Structure formats: C-alpha cells, structure tokens
XYZ file of C-alpha atoms in Angstrom:
304
model
C -96.702 -40.745 -70.312
C -100.355 -42.091 -69.055
C -103.205 -40.714 -69.763
C -105.656 -40.423 -66.591
C -109.053 -39.503 -67.374
C -110.897 -37.039 -66.140
C -114.357 -35.720 -64.332
C -116.339 -33.070 -63.707
C -116.451 -31.782 -59.578
C -120.101 -30.817 -57.831
C -118.528 -27.367 -58.378
C -117.545 -27.162 -62.271
C -114.131 -28.164 -62.418
C -112.670 -29.642 -64.302
C -109.926 -32.680 -62.983
C -108.333 -35.601 -63.188
C -109.418 -38.942 -62.217
C -107.024 -40.346 -59.642
C -107.572 -36.465 -57.716
C -110.737 -35.739 -57.596
C -111.163 -39.631 -56.748
C -109.182 -38.679 -53.770
C -110.745 -35.410 -52.954
C -114.050 -37.105 -52.665
C -113.593 -39.458 -50.672
C -111.236 -37.241 -47.948
C -115.163 -35.385 -48.268
C -116.980 -38.369 -47.838
C -114.892 -39.412 -44.605
C -115.628 -36.406 -43.384
C -118.878 -36.151 -43.637
C -118.933 -39.222 -41.815
C -116.832 -37.806 -39.370
C -119.624 -35.029 -38.775
C -122.766 -37.402 -39.042
C -120.746 -39.719 -36.248
C -121.745 -36.820 -33.765
C -125.152 -36.461 -34.873
C -126.322 -39.214 -32.399
C -124.089 -37.803 -29.007
C -125.284 -34.910 -30.128
C -129.186 -35.476 -30.077
C -128.877 -37.289 -26.509
C -127.857 -34.056 -25.380
C -129.915 -31.883 -27.057
C -132.514 -34.612 -25.556
C -131.597 -32.996 -21.662
C -132.754 -29.679 -22.271
C -135.703 -30.173 -25.381
C -138.119 -32.912 -26.156
C -137.940 -34.455 -29.254
C -140.488 -32.890 -31.669
C -138.433 -29.818 -30.480
C -135.449 -30.822 -31.453
C -135.994 -31.686 -34.609
C -138.654 -28.961 -35.726
C -135.876 -26.676 -34.240
C -132.628 -28.001 -35.583
C -134.855 -28.010 -39.374
C -135.877 -24.642 -38.875
C -131.949 -23.669 -37.478
C -130.133 -25.579 -40.642
C -132.694 -24.238 -42.898
C -132.485 -20.351 -42.077
C -128.254 -21.357 -42.681
C -128.600 -22.745 -45.970
C -130.835 -20.185 -46.522
C -128.738 -17.824 -45.937
C -126.125 -18.584 -48.107
C -128.435 -19.368 -50.957
C -129.253 -15.657 -50.441
C -125.980 -14.278 -50.320
C -124.701 -16.647 -53.274
C -127.692 -15.317 -55.587
C -128.432 -19.740 -55.776
C -131.487 -19.997 -58.767
C -133.608 -21.840 -58.184
C -133.260 -25.070 -58.719
C -135.007 -26.846 -62.477
C -138.738 -28.041 -61.598
C -137.259 -31.719 -62.705
C -134.776 -31.553 -59.527
C -137.677 -30.346 -57.226
C -139.086 -34.288 -57.462
C -135.348 -35.500 -56.411
C -135.520 -32.513 -53.547
C -138.243 -33.523 -52.037
C -137.601 -37.509 -51.271
C -133.851 -35.645 -50.285
C -135.800 -33.994 -47.681
C -138.394 -36.659 -46.417
C -135.768 -38.672 -46.138
C -132.715 -37.064 -44.776
C -134.107 -33.784 -43.437
C -137.162 -35.136 -41.488
C -137.004 -38.509 -41.271
C -133.704 -39.593 -40.442
C -133.339 -37.062 -37.385
C -137.346 -37.850 -36.662
C -136.976 -41.892 -36.294
C -133.414 -41.724 -34.204
C -134.473 -38.748 -31.915
C -137.766 -40.895 -30.965
C -135.377 -43.931 -30.837
C -132.460 -42.827 -28.557
C -135.285 -41.369 -25.905
C -135.612 -45.018 -24.378
C -131.736 -46.589 -26.563
C -127.689 -45.496 -25.373
C -126.270 -44.321 -28.519
C -123.751 -47.217 -29.110
C -127.024 -49.867 -29.513
C -128.270 -46.898 -32.027
C -125.198 -46.570 -33.709
C -124.696 -50.220 -34.449
C -128.051 -50.858 -35.668
C -127.310 -47.510 -38.148
C -124.813 -49.330 -38.833
C -126.460 -51.507 -41.678
C -126.930 -48.191 -43.392
C -124.220 -49.013 -45.613
C -125.890 -51.459 -47.719
C -129.201 -50.211 -47.632
C -127.815 -47.293 -49.072
C -125.968 -49.649 -52.437
C -129.263 -51.273 -52.516
C -131.351 -47.801 -52.680
C -129.153 -46.707 -54.891
C -128.302 -50.527 -57.634
C -132.311 -50.225 -57.731
C -131.993 -46.385 -58.036
C -129.468 -45.131 -60.759
C -129.012 -48.311 -61.962
C -125.560 -49.132 -59.729
C -124.372 -53.024 -60.525
C -120.954 -53.285 -57.501
C -118.881 -56.734 -58.060
C -119.573 -59.472 -56.971
C -116.403 -58.720 -53.949
C -118.276 -55.728 -52.966
C -121.413 -57.536 -51.801
C -119.731 -59.897 -50.534
C -117.756 -57.068 -48.146
C -120.654 -55.527 -47.794
C -122.912 -58.257 -46.731
C -120.220 -59.529 -44.050
C -120.107 -56.075 -43.003
C -123.163 -55.407 -41.813
C -123.431 -59.484 -41.320
C -120.930 -58.015 -37.960
C -122.691 -55.227 -37.146
C -125.670 -57.609 -36.703
C -123.688 -59.735 -34.675
C -123.175 -56.960 -32.813
C -126.900 -55.880 -32.262
C -128.073 -58.165 -31.669
C -125.402 -59.258 -28.851
C -125.997 -55.345 -27.312
C -129.834 -55.950 -27.700
C -129.948 -59.648 -26.268
C -131.934 -61.357 -28.582
C -134.428 -58.639 -28.916
C -136.499 -56.552 -31.257
C -137.510 -53.035 -29.016
C -139.724 -49.923 -30.250
C -136.516 -48.317 -30.859
C -134.790 -50.375 -33.097
C -138.403 -50.452 -35.721
C -137.606 -46.166 -35.439
C -134.171 -47.086 -36.548
C -134.831 -50.281 -38.683
C -137.693 -47.792 -40.471
C -134.944 -44.345 -40.566
C -132.530 -46.526 -42.418
C -134.589 -46.536 -44.540
C -136.058 -43.252 -45.640
C -132.386 -42.116 -45.354
C -130.855 -44.772 -47.256
C -133.712 -43.366 -50.256
C -132.892 -40.045 -49.231
C -128.763 -39.648 -49.778
C -129.526 -42.670 -52.647
C -130.957 -39.288 -54.611
C -128.748 -36.553 -52.731
C -126.074 -38.886 -53.710
C -127.791 -38.751 -57.681
C -128.435 -34.962 -57.559
C -125.640 -34.702 -56.982
C -123.598 -35.029 -59.746
C -125.599 -32.688 -61.989
C -125.816 -29.187 -59.199
C -123.026 -28.547 -56.816
C -124.067 -31.515 -53.240
C -124.351 -27.873 -51.098
C -126.877 -26.853 -53.126
C -128.566 -30.480 -52.946
C -128.736 -30.118 -49.420
C -128.874 -26.207 -49.742
C -132.937 -27.027 -50.943
C -134.182 -29.641 -49.465
C -134.090 -27.940 -46.067
C -135.573 -24.424 -47.292
C -138.427 -27.016 -48.693
C -139.267 -28.251 -45.530
C -138.843 -24.633 -43.749
C -142.639 -23.795 -44.624
C -143.632 -26.888 -42.177
C -140.463 -26.864 -39.361
C -141.046 -23.285 -38.337
C -145.735 -23.677 -37.230
C -144.056 -27.563 -35.909
C -141.908 -25.910 -33.912
C -144.100 -23.409 -32.390
C -146.357 -26.139 -31.751
C -143.669 -28.943 -30.447
C -141.780 -25.602 -28.678
C -144.905 -24.839 -26.680
C -146.286 -28.081 -25.920
C -142.566 -29.329 -24.606
C -140.397 -28.066 -21.567
C -137.865 -26.187 -22.929
C -134.309 -26.768 -20.419
C -131.604 -24.417 -21.407
C -128.532 -25.910 -20.243
C -124.476 -25.749 -21.597
C -124.944 -29.500 -23.578
C -129.070 -28.813 -24.696
C -128.162 -26.010 -26.540
C -124.677 -26.878 -27.790
C -126.462 -30.414 -29.161
C -128.318 -28.208 -31.254
C -126.284 -26.483 -32.453
C -124.286 -29.777 -34.207
C -127.027 -31.279 -34.959
C -128.140 -28.735 -36.946
C -125.073 -26.764 -38.865
C -122.866 -29.496 -37.937
C -125.001 -32.862 -38.730
C -127.906 -31.993 -40.830
C -125.740 -28.804 -42.755
C -122.207 -29.136 -42.984
C -121.897 -32.864 -42.460
C -124.495 -32.613 -45.875
C -122.668 -30.670 -47.938
C -119.065 -32.769 -47.724
C -120.871 -35.660 -48.277
C -122.414 -35.232 -51.595
C -119.709 -34.402 -52.357
C -118.106 -37.104 -51.887
C -120.349 -39.304 -53.338
C -121.033 -36.810 -56.670
C -116.785 -38.007 -56.973
C -116.948 -41.671 -55.760
C -120.251 -42.758 -56.111
C -122.683 -43.643 -54.535
C -122.437 -47.021 -53.233
C -118.267 -46.627 -52.326
C -119.477 -43.539 -50.634
C -121.091 -45.447 -48.400
C -119.663 -48.217 -48.016
C -117.064 -45.393 -45.737
C -120.080 -45.602 -43.134
C -119.175 -48.427 -41.909
C -117.002 -46.425 -39.736
C -119.164 -43.930 -38.364
C -121.118 -46.346 -35.937
C -117.144 -47.617 -34.920
C -116.365 -43.133 -34.335
C -119.784 -43.233 -32.737
C -119.006 -45.329 -30.193
C -116.079 -43.992 -29.305
C -117.518 -39.847 -29.089
C -120.374 -42.115 -26.436
C -117.319 -42.443 -24.196
C -115.662 -40.250 -24.194
C -119.125 -37.920 -24.364
C -121.734 -39.358 -22.411
C -119.261 -41.770 -20.738
C -121.205 -45.095 -21.412
C -119.379 -48.427 -21.522
C -118.493 -50.399 -24.012
C -118.344 -54.394 -23.919
C -115.354 -56.466 -25.657
C -117.455 -57.168 -28.973
C -117.076 -53.319 -29.564
C -113.213 -54.523 -30.900
C -114.140 -56.751 -32.448
C -116.814 -55.897 -34.113
C -114.564 -53.417 -35.667
C -111.188 -55.181 -36.553
C -114.246 -56.494 -39.365
C -115.640 -53.329 -39.896
C -112.271 -51.953 -40.673
C -111.603 -55.155 -42.970
C -114.916 -54.369 -44.867
C -113.998 -50.878 -45.559
C -110.294 -52.233 -47.112
C -112.301 -54.324 -49.047
C -115.180 -52.651 -50.783
C -112.496 -49.237 -51.730
C -110.947 -51.606 -53.974
C -113.670 -53.567 -55.099
C -114.169 -51.784 -58.346
C -118.291 -51.767 -59.395
C-alpha cells in the first residue's frame, strides 16, 4: 500500500496529505469567489455611503459577527505571542486594504481595480518568502511572474499607459494586504483560521466604532437596496466568511500556492462587473483570462 503523509488541519484534525490538500484548495477557491464580489459590492455600497463610512461600518459589523461567534463558542483569548501577528492582519486586511480600495473605487471602475489587484498573488508570495522562509521552485516563480506580467499589461492597456491616483491607492492596498495574508496564513497553522480573522476584527472594534460614528456624522447616507446589500456583503461575506475559508485554505496548501489561486480573482470580478454593474469589457479580457488560467495550472503543479 502507498503511504500517505498526514497533517494537522486548522481544526486540529489529522488528515492524509492528499484529501487535506483537496479540501484546502476548495476552501481557498471559495475564498477567492467571495473576494471577487468585494469590488462590485463596494461599488454598490458607495451608492449610499461615503467611503469612510462604508469602511468603518463594514468593519464594525464584521467584528460584531466575529465577536458573537467567539463568545458563543467560548473561545479563549489568544496567547500573548499571537497578538503582534493579529495586529498585522488587522492593519492590512481589516483596515488598510478595504480603505485604500474603497478610496480607489471612487474614481476607478471595478474592472480596472480588479486587474491591478491581480498582482496580489505575486506580492503575497514575495511577502511569504521574506516572512516565513518559503522557497518556491523556479517553475513556480516563472509562472507567477508571467501571470503578473499579463495582469500588468492588461492594466496598462486599459489605463492608456498612465497611472492614476486610484492606481497608487491600489498598489498601496496590495502591499498591506499581502502582509496581512502572509501573517494570517502563518497564524492559521497554529490556531483555527476563523479565529485569526475573528480576533483581528475584534481588535479593530475599539477604533471602528468611534470611526463609524464620526464618519456617519459627516458623510451623507442614502439607504437603497444596492447600498445595503453591498454593505452587508463586504461585512459578512468578504470581511468574515471569505477570510475564514481563505486562511484555512492557506494553512492547508501553503501560502504561495493559495495566493496563486487569486490570479483568477480579477477574471471573476470582471464577470461580476458586467453582470452586476453593467460595465463593458475589452477584447483584451479573454486573452488575459487564458494566460492567467495557464499560470494557475502551472503554479499548482510546481513544487515549492
């Protein structure tokens, strides 16, 4: 009989290497699908909320959901050694990325923002190599760079060759989110992934509540079906449930390989931007899709 290696999942259950990898890949894919709806949902939210109000309120709502789950299950506080890592997750994923991308989406289309953020897999892999010492193979890096190049070419073609203020916001979002993903993936190896997300959200609650009150007092609010739906999705879907399955997936299959699955995220967002927002795509979109999907296949087969 062929032996299979076993591993401990974020839930603490020992599973064989092959099934565990399959489940981890599925969880990471579900996270990517949830994230792909973030920009369209944010665009909907901006129809009725100001950018600062939207970010603050989504953070508070997500923290209340997470805090309720932690209390209901009587989860003990994380060890002191984990709080610095949780702070990085909070700063990058809970605050930095939502704020910077929301500011960008005031003047950028969701399609444009999606392809810029398509560089996130490569950025995350680089952060992972620096932070946790992962050393992916040369084939892995070649495929990742080709995928990133395809995304960059698409972005430059769409923007006419000039970077905008929105692009600067998006590039900043890439850096802080990659740091948060890397630290969250590392923590998800020693504690359940949903707890990583939950405690990071709760950590932001003392800042999020006064920020939400202040922002709502200055920015006008117009409650519509789109704005409320967008707010609820970015809070519950993107900010909590999506991150839960994403961190579990990263813990199971590794940060570099999970991050490369996000190469598909811009393509999914392009689809949602057409279906939900009525945006129009150029001929370059399917060409970029083909190149990115090939890169995903290569990186998933490459051994780190």
